[in-house]
């Protein structure tokens, strides 16, 4: 059999557009409709490079949402099965028939997007002459257009475009319904094609039905001479006034509208002249447009049977039309609100009557602007069901704009996400608080999509609460939390959830401690989160304090002598980072008292430091970073009195509290005391005794802790550790 390729472009998804409908893609040479031989397992791959415009793999949940939108259609055996293997996602050879991929073409490697192309996305489909599809892929024009998942101005919504293109991949052509996902035009101001119209859903299930539905058959003819009307767009409207399904009449005027539930329907036929025309369909269709719409009589449909409508007679052509392809469709109107709308057309004027197909939806013209534009209000009752509503204009002749309005609820709002920090391994139980949450909502966090009711999805508890348990992810950072209603409208809380990166260690200070334990060390780096565990030479260190994502404090346990031992930090996801640490057979220098604890900023104050473990070559630095020991100014005239006492003259420094670092240069041991000495603005400032806690934990200011309620357990910890070491240190509270 001959293998051919047809490209179903979405030129209107930028400048021209693409639509969804009950019209099928077909082989242009013989009219055979295209189909998948095994529709229940159509493999689809989300290429992992994504879009240059979207960080943190944000394209992934948007594309998955588009996949889910088609997979959630009831009554069909068609299913898109994502191949998420790393090998498949890394491939860029989209033209291979072994791969059906969704890919952002950022360099026009496909050749479909030359400079100046008006095509936003394209779905090349390969098929045999009998219509069986052998390959189909979705390509986004990243060369010429920008894409977004967060409503960036001037960019096309990824889910909106992808849902349309997947309709083509499944075998559907563009639709004549302005509200359908398969409508052939798109705008950066519209994202409602994320959600399928009934016309889209019924188009899929009539193509790949898994159960028995009803249908309506008939013929479109002209009332003037009973001649057949080729290519009329025939629409079935339910008893609530909503368009639910459509079909394109054959060249002899016959049609069959399939996939209908049992119920009463009214038929009407409209010409594909604007905003959708025959140019938006694959070539080979015979389409007549020189007639005006007519609404026929009601017909009752029973599931499993075909209702014979007979002949639908249409009138003579008229110079009257509502809706142009440069209007944005569908027009969003909200339940319980009035919306001002402006549409273009032909033959419009003050003598025209403007109406909606839903009798509960009020339409009131405000101004007719010449014969080409109308400004009007749409009033929607609060209890109106979401969905699509037709508009018609009547001046004796009639024009019907199918699915022009889409009724949606208000945007949901997200006000609180708890907890606000999670882990790459997942398992975090989140509660999302807000308003306007409805059954069927989806939640997007980073590269993950959670759908209400799905296994490992989310649960809409009520209209203010959604719960979910996070899945594992490779993405780290701070993410928006987005709640997307079934209608496609969304609410988001910016930067509401953080997944810290895997830990890294920049520095351990001091990197040497006494083998008897009790050394206070600061570990600086990144990606630290609660809980964090620390091991030295395989020995767990229980006294760990997380100050922030870049700083850990540890009071060491006793260890085995040795240099270059492995110090490991591990987060709650099991991610590790390591550095070197050494134990020496020498007591750490520890500070018990600094007197005076203040002096002139010009320097020269003689300071006595009392404590223990001071070596003869002791060094003292004022103003160093207490976490790293870096920076600062060495003290002058350091004098070693004995292992418990040293004196030093303060160097000059600007006013304010500074740290004091006492170190043993030979071994590398050190004690760093934050805010231990205060430089006064006036040289005649008084002195006084000082107090510093050494093994009490990692506050930013030791004095602030010791003078507050939190000092007692820290002092007790210090006491217990010192007793184990048989070493004395005075903790003095002034």
XYZ file of C-alpha atoms in Angstrom:
734
model
C 0.000 0.000 0.000
C 1.139 3.519 -0.715
C 2.525 5.466 2.222
C 1.618 9.150 2.180
C 2.094 12.047 4.570
C -0.359 14.831 5.243
C 0.557 17.808 7.431
C -2.335 19.222 9.432
C -1.013 22.692 10.152
C -2.030 25.043 12.901
C -1.157 28.183 11.002
C -3.960 29.902 12.849
C -2.401 28.816 16.075
C -0.304 31.831 15.391
C -1.689 33.804 12.571
C -4.186 31.404 11.055
C -5.218 28.738 13.544
C -6.430 25.238 14.106
C -9.741 23.823 15.249
C -11.467 20.791 16.634
C -14.518 19.193 15.198
C -16.464 16.143 14.326
C -14.807 16.313 10.911
C -12.233 13.578 10.299
C -8.833 13.875 8.709
C -8.898 11.967 5.430
C -6.691 10.821 2.596
C -6.944 13.721 0.101
C -6.520 11.400 -2.860
C -9.404 9.038 -2.124
C -11.360 10.538 0.783
C -10.666 7.610 3.129
C -10.833 8.707 6.772
C -7.651 8.312 8.808
C -7.578 6.036 11.846
C -5.329 4.185 14.286
C -5.532 0.419 13.972
C -4.916 -0.048 17.705
C -6.397 3.127 19.221
C -6.328 1.751 22.766
C -2.535 1.981 22.982
C -1.272 4.947 21.003
C 2.212 5.625 22.334
C 3.148 9.249 22.931
C 6.480 10.680 24.125
C 7.111 14.073 25.714
C 10.557 15.090 24.506
C 12.559 16.125 27.548
C 14.331 19.215 26.177
C 11.073 21.159 26.232
C 10.755 24.819 25.325
C 13.454 27.444 25.680
C 10.750 29.678 27.177
C 9.732 27.383 30.035
C 12.016 26.463 32.974
C 12.028 23.453 35.272
C 10.405 20.994 32.824
C 7.195 23.020 33.133
C 6.163 21.854 29.663
C 5.670 18.319 30.979
C 2.511 18.788 33.116
C 1.005 21.054 30.432
C 1.446 18.346 27.795
C 0.238 15.663 30.187
C -2.861 17.723 30.860
C -3.526 17.779 27.114
C -3.059 14.004 26.947
C -5.397 13.503 29.910
C -8.042 15.738 28.342
C -8.452 13.292 25.448
C -7.978 10.202 27.622
C -10.791 11.335 29.929
C -13.395 11.210 27.151
C -16.025 8.616 28.060
C -17.349 6.050 25.619
C -14.200 5.665 23.549
C -11.475 3.046 23.461
C -8.853 5.538 22.253
C -6.045 6.078 24.747
C -2.762 7.940 24.526
C -0.176 5.995 26.531
C 2.828 8.043 27.585
C 6.218 6.430 27.142
C 8.184 8.180 29.861
C 11.370 6.133 29.528
C 14.519 8.233 29.540
C 15.686 6.753 26.239
C 12.460 7.670 24.432
C 12.310 11.160 25.942
C 15.879 11.892 24.892
C 15.236 11.092 21.222
C 14.853 13.892 18.697
C 14.310 11.739 15.598
C 10.607 12.564 15.604
C 10.119 11.465 11.984
C 10.846 7.846 12.885
C 7.674 5.753 12.738
C 8.772 4.058 15.975
C 8.251 7.271 17.914
C 5.203 9.544 18.287
C 6.618 12.570 20.042
C 5.680 16.044 21.245
C 8.672 18.275 20.595
C 9.576 21.959 20.638
C 11.528 22.738 17.472
C 13.745 25.638 18.536
C 15.984 25.690 15.427
C 13.624 24.639 12.617
C 15.403 21.323 12.359
C 12.116 19.897 11.063
C 12.004 22.342 8.154
C 8.347 23.154 8.853
C 9.031 26.547 10.432
C 11.022 28.836 8.131
C 11.534 32.468 9.108
C 8.217 34.290 8.952
C 6.115 31.146 9.252
C 2.674 31.747 10.722
C 2.409 28.173 11.948
C 2.465 27.884 15.730
C 2.431 24.093 15.767
C 2.007 21.271 13.288
C 1.045 17.610 13.387
C 2.570 15.651 10.507
C 0.576 12.434 10.003
C 1.840 9.470 7.958
C -0.730 6.985 6.691
C -1.350 4.203 4.230
C -3.732 4.639 1.314
C -6.451 2.797 3.235
C -6.302 5.501 5.937
C -4.407 3.554 8.587
C -2.080 5.929 10.453
C 1.501 4.731 10.759
C 3.021 7.762 12.490
C 2.040 11.127 13.911
C 3.983 13.723 15.893
C 3.316 17.151 17.398
C 5.882 19.864 16.678
C 5.835 23.320 18.273
C 7.336 26.262 16.417
C 9.846 27.390 19.010
C 11.740 29.214 16.281
C 9.071 31.777 15.576
C 6.875 31.895 18.674
C 7.026 31.927 22.461
C 5.199 29.460 24.673
C 4.027 29.666 28.253
C 2.489 27.683 31.077
C 1.975 30.759 33.253
C 0.017 33.197 31.082
C 3.052 35.188 29.937
C 1.905 38.062 27.674
C 2.455 37.441 23.982
C 3.086 33.716 24.391
C 0.915 30.747 23.419
C -0.416 28.486 26.154
C 1.220 25.062 25.805
C -1.773 23.041 26.977
C -4.130 25.009 24.714
C -2.029 24.326 21.609
C -1.172 20.742 22.573
C -4.779 19.686 23.166
C -5.673 20.891 19.686
C -2.717 19.152 18.049
C -3.406 15.867 19.808
C -6.867 15.976 18.255
C -5.139 15.902 14.867
C -2.831 13.101 16.010
C -5.952 11.101 16.914
C -7.366 11.648 13.432
C -9.679 14.657 13.815
C -9.760 17.587 11.415
C -10.702 21.163 12.254
C -14.192 21.978 13.457
C -16.676 24.573 12.370
C -17.507 25.276 16.010
C -15.865 28.462 17.297
C -15.831 26.990 20.795
C -14.232 23.666 19.930
C -10.667 22.780 20.775
C -10.345 21.861 17.115
C -11.306 25.381 16.006
C -8.581 26.367 13.505
C -7.416 29.623 15.100
C -5.597 30.416 18.293
C -4.621 33.545 20.193
C -2.116 34.368 22.896
C -5.107 35.755 24.828
C -7.057 32.472 24.819
C -6.336 29.261 26.733
C -9.846 27.751 26.853
C -8.957 25.168 24.196
C -7.266 23.327 27.067
C -10.690 21.817 27.764
C -12.626 19.890 25.136
C -16.012 20.991 23.900
C -18.724 18.350 23.633
C -18.213 18.498 19.873
C -14.583 17.403 20.350
C -15.395 14.638 22.800
C -18.216 13.241 20.686
C -16.007 13.474 17.613
C -13.491 11.184 19.315
C -15.985 8.686 20.641
C -17.838 8.473 17.322
C -14.477 7.644 15.714
C -13.403 5.043 18.280
C -16.591 4.034 20.126
C -16.363 1.592 23.011
C -20.119 1.374 23.476
C -23.303 1.958 21.518
C -24.509 5.521 20.986
C -27.298 7.048 18.990
C -27.046 8.946 15.734
C -29.077 11.150 13.406
C -28.975 10.763 9.637
C -30.387 13.004 6.954
C -29.728 15.172 3.941
C -29.146 18.913 3.540
C -30.947 20.399 0.555
C -31.884 23.829 -0.719
C -35.469 24.882 -0.175
C -35.469 26.654 -3.535
C -34.818 23.649 -5.789
C -34.255 20.647 -3.470
C -30.659 20.340 -4.678
C -28.097 18.755 -2.364
C -25.782 21.003 -0.339
C -22.249 19.639 -0.209
C -20.114 20.222 2.859
C -22.733 21.863 5.056
C -21.695 21.882 8.724
C -24.554 20.097 10.499
C -24.938 20.622 14.255
C -27.059 18.850 16.860
C -28.247 21.086 19.713
C -29.641 19.576 22.930
C -32.813 20.646 24.735
C -30.788 23.101 26.886
C -29.760 25.003 23.766
C -26.165 23.745 23.756
C -24.400 22.507 20.599
C -23.148 18.987 21.373
C -22.104 17.300 18.115
C -21.562 17.974 14.435
C -20.831 16.426 11.070
C -19.776 17.591 7.635
C -22.260 16.688 4.914
C -20.963 14.601 2.028
C -20.885 15.865 -1.555
C -24.442 14.544 -2.064
C -25.692 16.408 1.030
C -26.066 13.321 3.245
C -24.843 13.400 6.842
C -24.715 11.292 9.987
C -24.239 12.906 13.402
C -22.892 10.138 15.652
C -21.978 9.547 19.293
C -25.194 10.946 20.811
C -26.688 10.109 24.191
C -30.406 9.354 24.308
C -32.442 12.556 24.215
C -34.059 15.216 22.080
C -31.957 17.226 19.641
C -32.540 20.061 17.200
C -30.565 20.106 13.971
C -29.289 23.059 12.018
C -26.799 23.530 9.190
C -24.361 26.421 8.721
C -22.029 27.258 5.826
C -18.267 27.031 6.412
C -17.534 30.525 5.136
C -16.348 32.376 8.257
C -14.691 32.290 10.706
C -14.012 28.653 9.663
C -13.814 27.889 5.963
C -13.049 24.915 3.743
C -9.450 26.193 3.584
C -9.105 25.097 7.227
C -9.854 21.470 6.321
C -7.634 18.885 4.680
C -7.961 19.138 0.941
C -10.450 17.067 -0.987
C -13.685 18.075 0.747
C -16.501 19.394 -1.413
C -17.895 22.418 0.446
C -20.717 24.751 -0.619
C -21.239 27.996 1.294
C -23.903 29.851 -0.703
C -26.783 29.249 1.685
C -27.970 30.609 5.004
C -28.480 28.545 8.163
C -31.797 27.143 9.156
C -32.854 25.577 12.454
C -34.847 22.417 11.881
C -37.275 20.522 14.034
C -36.531 18.353 17.065
C -35.738 14.662 16.758
C -35.574 12.003 19.478
C -32.469 9.832 19.657
C -32.193 6.471 21.379
C -28.780 5.028 22.197
C -27.870 2.214 19.862
C -30.110 3.357 17.008
C -30.141 5.865 14.191
C -32.899 8.456 14.026
C -33.817 9.323 10.433
C -34.279 13.061 10.286
C -35.093 13.297 6.632
C -34.297 16.521 4.809
C -32.920 19.659 6.390
C -33.869 22.530 4.075
C -31.698 25.626 4.007
C -32.473 29.030 2.575
C -30.876 31.215 -0.055
C -27.546 32.866 0.599
C -27.610 36.193 2.467
C -25.179 39.023 3.114
C -25.232 38.495 6.868
C -22.577 36.887 9.078
C -21.429 37.031 12.691
C -17.831 36.309 13.686
C -14.547 36.760 11.843
C -11.320 34.791 12.152
C -9.634 37.792 13.815
C -12.069 37.608 16.740
C -10.840 35.541 19.697
C -12.952 32.424 20.218
C -14.431 31.108 22.310
C -15.523 34.251 24.149
C -15.360 33.600 27.879
C -18.428 34.559 29.937
C -18.650 33.765 33.652
C -21.523 32.232 35.540
C -23.283 34.820 37.696
C -21.788 37.784 35.848
C -22.406 40.128 32.925
C -19.674 40.448 30.311
C -19.188 43.071 27.614
C -18.379 41.463 24.257
C -17.394 42.841 20.864
C -17.616 40.783 17.653
C -17.190 41.542 13.977
C -19.290 40.470 11.061
C -21.029 41.426 7.821
C -24.410 43.067 7.294
C -24.861 43.940 10.968
C -27.066 46.803 12.044
C -29.609 48.218 14.473
C -32.406 46.255 12.839
C -30.765 42.948 13.751
C -31.853 40.715 16.595
C -28.980 39.154 18.556
C -29.755 36.019 20.586
C -28.105 33.101 22.377
C -29.140 29.485 21.899
C -29.450 28.986 25.679
C -32.670 30.704 26.806
C -31.165 31.366 30.250
C -28.272 33.373 28.807
C -29.278 36.962 28.072
C -27.778 38.959 25.210
C -28.327 42.734 24.974
C -26.858 44.809 22.111
C -25.239 48.031 23.276
C -23.997 49.471 20.015
C -23.960 48.512 16.335
C -20.804 49.952 14.824
C -21.456 50.400 11.160
C -22.335 47.102 9.510
C -19.237 45.235 10.656
C -19.196 45.213 14.473
C -21.520 44.833 17.425
C -20.926 45.599 21.109
C -23.199 43.690 23.493
C -23.513 42.347 27.036
C -23.945 38.703 27.958
C -25.665 37.943 31.280
C -25.222 34.440 32.672
C -27.173 33.119 35.676
C -25.137 31.912 38.639
C -26.360 28.329 38.266
C -25.514 28.062 34.559
C -23.658 24.887 33.619
C -20.234 25.373 32.025
C -20.203 24.805 28.300
C -20.658 26.403 24.896
C -23.515 28.568 23.665
C -24.317 29.613 20.078
C -25.013 33.171 19.010
C -27.355 34.083 16.171
C -28.105 37.328 14.392
C -31.418 37.787 12.552
C -32.633 40.576 10.298
C -35.054 38.379 8.361
C -32.028 36.426 7.214
C -30.089 34.403 9.790
C -26.449 33.763 10.690
C -25.440 31.317 13.455
C -22.032 31.348 15.129
C -21.598 27.871 16.610
C -20.146 27.663 20.140
C -19.229 31.344 20.216
C -19.554 31.735 24.003
C -18.017 29.514 26.643
C -19.565 29.688 30.103
C -17.008 29.091 32.826
C -16.913 29.462 36.598
C -14.763 32.140 38.213
C -11.051 31.462 38.381
C -10.168 29.369 41.413
C -7.909 31.062 43.948
C -5.005 29.538 45.880
C -4.270 31.282 49.170
C -2.177 28.798 51.176
C -0.080 25.685 50.584
C 1.052 23.681 53.603
C 3.712 22.549 54.050
C 5.591 24.963 51.834
C 8.707 22.796 51.539
C 8.926 19.269 50.158
C 11.404 16.682 48.973
C 12.510 15.295 45.632
C 11.554 11.812 46.831
C 7.953 12.979 47.211
C 5.659 11.694 49.933
C 4.813 15.168 51.249
C 1.145 15.474 52.273
C 0.008 18.866 50.959
C -3.118 20.804 51.773
C -4.075 23.531 49.305
C -6.482 26.133 50.630
C -8.386 28.613 48.500
C -11.749 28.997 46.811
C -13.639 27.894 43.727
C -12.297 24.335 43.744
C -14.558 21.961 41.796
C -14.583 18.234 41.147
C -12.271 17.273 38.312
C -9.717 19.983 39.101
C -6.047 19.458 38.352
C -3.039 20.671 40.336
C 0.318 21.499 38.767
C 3.486 21.764 40.856
C 6.769 21.918 38.973
C 6.874 19.048 36.500
C 4.041 17.117 38.159
C 0.347 17.025 37.294
C -2.220 15.779 39.832
C -5.783 15.094 38.693
C -8.758 14.845 41.016
C -9.747 11.242 41.596
C -6.723 9.669 39.913
C -4.514 7.178 41.696
C -1.617 9.243 43.058
C -3.563 12.329 41.973
C -5.265 14.928 44.143
C -8.568 15.056 46.043
C -10.961 17.979 45.922
C -12.255 17.791 49.494
C -14.601 20.766 49.088
C -14.647 24.117 47.322
C -11.907 25.468 49.605
C -9.604 22.477 50.114
C -7.539 20.147 47.929
C -5.203 17.500 49.317
C -2.479 15.494 47.610
C 0.686 13.552 48.291
C 3.622 14.683 46.189
C 5.340 12.320 43.787
C 9.078 11.999 43.312
C 10.669 14.490 40.958
C 14.062 15.455 39.624
C 13.137 19.134 39.567
C 14.277 21.336 42.437
C 13.548 24.956 43.165
C 10.590 27.129 44.092
C 7.383 26.572 42.121
C 3.956 28.062 41.614
C 1.067 25.912 42.804
C -1.625 25.994 40.119
C -5.210 24.748 40.397
C -6.820 24.270 36.975
C -10.564 23.840 36.705
C -12.096 21.302 34.298
C -13.096 24.245 32.120
C -9.431 25.206 31.721
C -9.483 28.354 33.868
C -6.921 28.480 36.634
C -5.723 30.078 39.834
C -2.162 30.046 41.122
C -0.090 30.913 44.147
C 3.287 32.155 42.986
C 6.423 30.604 44.494
C 4.302 28.672 46.981
C 6.192 25.369 47.188
C 9.917 24.695 47.384
C 11.809 21.496 46.713
C 15.380 22.065 47.869
C 18.240 20.844 45.742
C 20.410 17.918 46.800
C 22.857 18.995 49.486
C 26.314 20.244 48.615
C 29.133 21.072 51.020
C 31.310 24.100 50.411
C 33.200 24.142 53.710
C 33.441 22.431 57.085
C 34.753 24.750 59.820
C 36.703 23.848 61.722
C 37.629 20.733 59.755
C 39.581 19.366 62.747
C 38.235 18.436 66.164
C 39.151 16.636 69.336
C 38.759 12.854 69.322
C 36.925 13.271 72.645
C 34.069 14.995 70.789
C 32.254 18.192 71.689
C 33.614 20.232 68.771
C 31.114 22.737 67.420
C 31.487 22.728 63.629
C 29.639 24.708 60.983
C 28.908 23.046 57.641
C 28.131 25.522 54.874
C 26.833 24.691 51.420
C 23.408 24.472 49.788
C 20.315 22.318 49.616
C 20.080 21.670 53.361
C 16.551 20.834 54.489
C 14.764 19.264 57.404
C 15.556 16.501 58.271
C 19.323 16.394 57.800
C 21.605 13.746 59.225
C 25.379 13.913 59.596
C 27.940 11.113 59.878
C 31.691 11.290 60.511
C 33.664 8.187 59.628
C 30.331 6.340 59.588
C 29.359 7.458 63.097
C 25.992 9.241 63.357
C 26.147 12.707 64.902
C 22.927 13.232 66.892
C 23.486 16.888 67.792
C 22.651 18.507 64.455
C 20.956 21.881 64.072
C 19.672 23.174 60.724
C 19.949 26.951 60.665
C 18.902 27.453 57.052
C 19.336 25.894 53.615
C 23.012 26.801 53.598
C 24.163 26.182 57.179
C 24.262 23.177 59.505
C 25.778 23.120 62.994
C 27.047 19.904 64.564
C 28.408 19.138 68.011
C 30.642 16.145 67.347
C 30.629 12.799 69.075
C 33.852 11.168 70.201
C 35.721 9.682 67.241
C 38.722 7.696 66.128
C 41.988 9.517 65.514
C 42.711 10.111 61.866
C 43.051 12.635 59.090
C 40.818 12.947 56.029
C 37.887 11.066 57.514
C 34.651 11.214 55.514
C 32.015 13.608 56.812
C 28.637 13.003 55.135
C 25.411 14.971 55.195
C 22.202 13.299 54.030
C 18.795 14.831 53.404
C 15.373 13.245 53.743
C 15.508 12.007 50.132
C 18.714 10.078 50.731
C 20.853 12.521 48.752
C 24.413 12.745 50.065
C 27.265 15.221 50.103
C 30.656 14.636 51.676
C 33.787 16.450 52.833
C 36.881 15.703 54.919
C 37.186 15.904 58.707
C 39.992 14.964 61.087
C 40.197 13.924 64.729
C 43.316 14.820 66.736
C 44.456 13.829 70.198
C 44.263 17.333 71.556
C 41.574 19.298 73.334
C 39.755 21.949 71.338
C 40.345 25.560 72.328
C 37.196 26.674 74.116
C 36.219 30.112 75.352
C 34.490 30.727 78.664
C 34.880 34.442 79.278
C 35.935 37.566 77.335
C 36.802 40.598 79.395
C 36.185 43.302 78.578
C 33.612 42.401 75.899
C 33.737 45.840 74.282
C 36.253 48.464 73.361
C 37.077 51.449 71.203
C 36.802 51.120 67.442
C 40.321 52.512 67.178
C 41.562 49.262 68.728
C 44.210 48.702 71.392
C 41.877 47.346 74.097
C 43.624 44.663 76.140
C 41.256 41.705 76.176
C 41.615 38.697 78.450
C 40.143 35.450 77.125
C 39.592 32.655 79.634
C 38.745 29.096 78.723
C 40.607 25.856 78.111
C 42.768 24.086 75.582
C 44.701 27.140 74.395
C 47.959 26.037 72.701
C 51.146 28.065 72.979
C 50.830 29.184 69.339
C 47.194 30.258 69.780
C 45.824 32.755 67.244
C 42.961 35.198 67.714
C 40.994 36.865 64.913
C 38.408 39.617 65.337
C 35.488 39.905 62.882
C 35.900 36.640 60.968
C 32.847 34.805 59.610
C 32.039 32.470 62.523
C 30.696 29.854 60.095
C 33.808 29.664 57.934
C 36.614 31.406 59.809
C 37.256 33.548 56.748
C 37.961 37.253 56.795
C 38.517 39.291 59.912
C 41.617 40.949 61.371
C 44.224 39.202 63.556
C 44.474 40.422 67.148
C 47.603 42.255 68.184
C 50.137 41.143 70.799
C 48.600 37.760 71.510
C 50.115 36.494 74.772
C 49.756 32.916 75.972
C 49.539 32.924 79.769
C 48.621 29.249 80.123
C 46.258 26.750 78.502
C 43.334 28.495 80.198
C 44.232 32.158 79.666
C 45.408 34.399 76.852
C 45.479 38.144 76.332
C 45.189 40.064 73.074
C 44.906 43.685 71.993
C 41.947 44.400 69.770
C 42.709 45.645 66.240
C 40.937 48.691 64.851
C 37.462 48.006 63.445
C 34.267 49.809 62.620
C 31.688 49.994 65.376
C 29.405 47.055 66.054
C 29.505 43.495 67.402
C 32.056 41.145 65.849
C 33.023 37.518 66.272
C 36.168 36.237 67.898
C 37.879 33.131 66.535
C 40.398 31.357 68.748
C 42.397 28.744 66.838
C 45.238 26.307 67.137
C 47.245 26.889 63.923
C 49.261 23.682 64.210
C 46.251 21.334 64.287
C 43.602 23.499 62.626
C 41.237 23.342 65.598
C 39.195 26.448 66.352
C 36.315 27.931 68.284
C 34.264 30.684 66.694
C 32.099 32.880 68.898
C 29.614 35.123 67.130
C 29.095 38.708 68.373
C 31.652 38.180 71.119
C 33.161 41.666 71.147
C 31.526 45.027 70.531
C 33.372 47.995 69.084
C 31.968 51.182 70.558
C 31.583 54.390 68.585
C 33.233 56.344 71.424
C 36.703 55.522 72.611
C 35.837 56.202 76.252
C 33.214 53.460 76.359
C 33.336 51.317 79.419
C 34.479 47.737 79.564
C 33.055 44.904 81.520
C 33.023 41.157 81.664
C 31.826 39.084 78.727
C 30.163 35.715 78.339
C 30.253 33.275 75.460
C 28.690 29.864 75.057
C 30.829 27.482 73.081
C 28.954 24.185 72.773
C 25.455 25.540 73.015
C 24.232 25.403 69.390
C 24.309 27.653 66.346
C 22.372 30.867 66.947
C 23.317 33.974 65.012
C 24.097 35.720 68.276
C 25.223 33.726 71.291
C 24.289 36.544 73.668
C 20.755 36.767 72.319
C 20.226 33.111 73.163
C 21.894 33.203 76.528
C 19.873 36.213 77.589
C 16.584 34.665 76.449
C 14.393 31.754 77.486
C 16.170 29.390 75.110
C 19.530 29.397 76.896
C 18.789 26.814 79.583
C 18.630 23.586 77.524
C 21.604 24.737 75.481
C 23.647 25.374 78.603
C 22.660 21.941 79.938
C 23.801 20.341 76.681
C 27.126 22.095 77.068
C 27.411 20.913 80.666
C 26.716 17.272 79.787
C 29.214 17.271 76.954
C 31.912 18.852 79.099
C 31.340 16.338 81.866
C 31.953 13.532 79.351
C 35.182 15.219 78.380
C 36.235 15.814 82.029
C 36.844 19.395 81.145
C 35.722 22.614 82.839
C 34.109 25.637 81.194
C 32.290 28.488 82.852
C 28.993 29.669 81.344
C 28.319 33.019 82.897
C 25.012 34.799 82.466
C 25.237 38.495 83.194
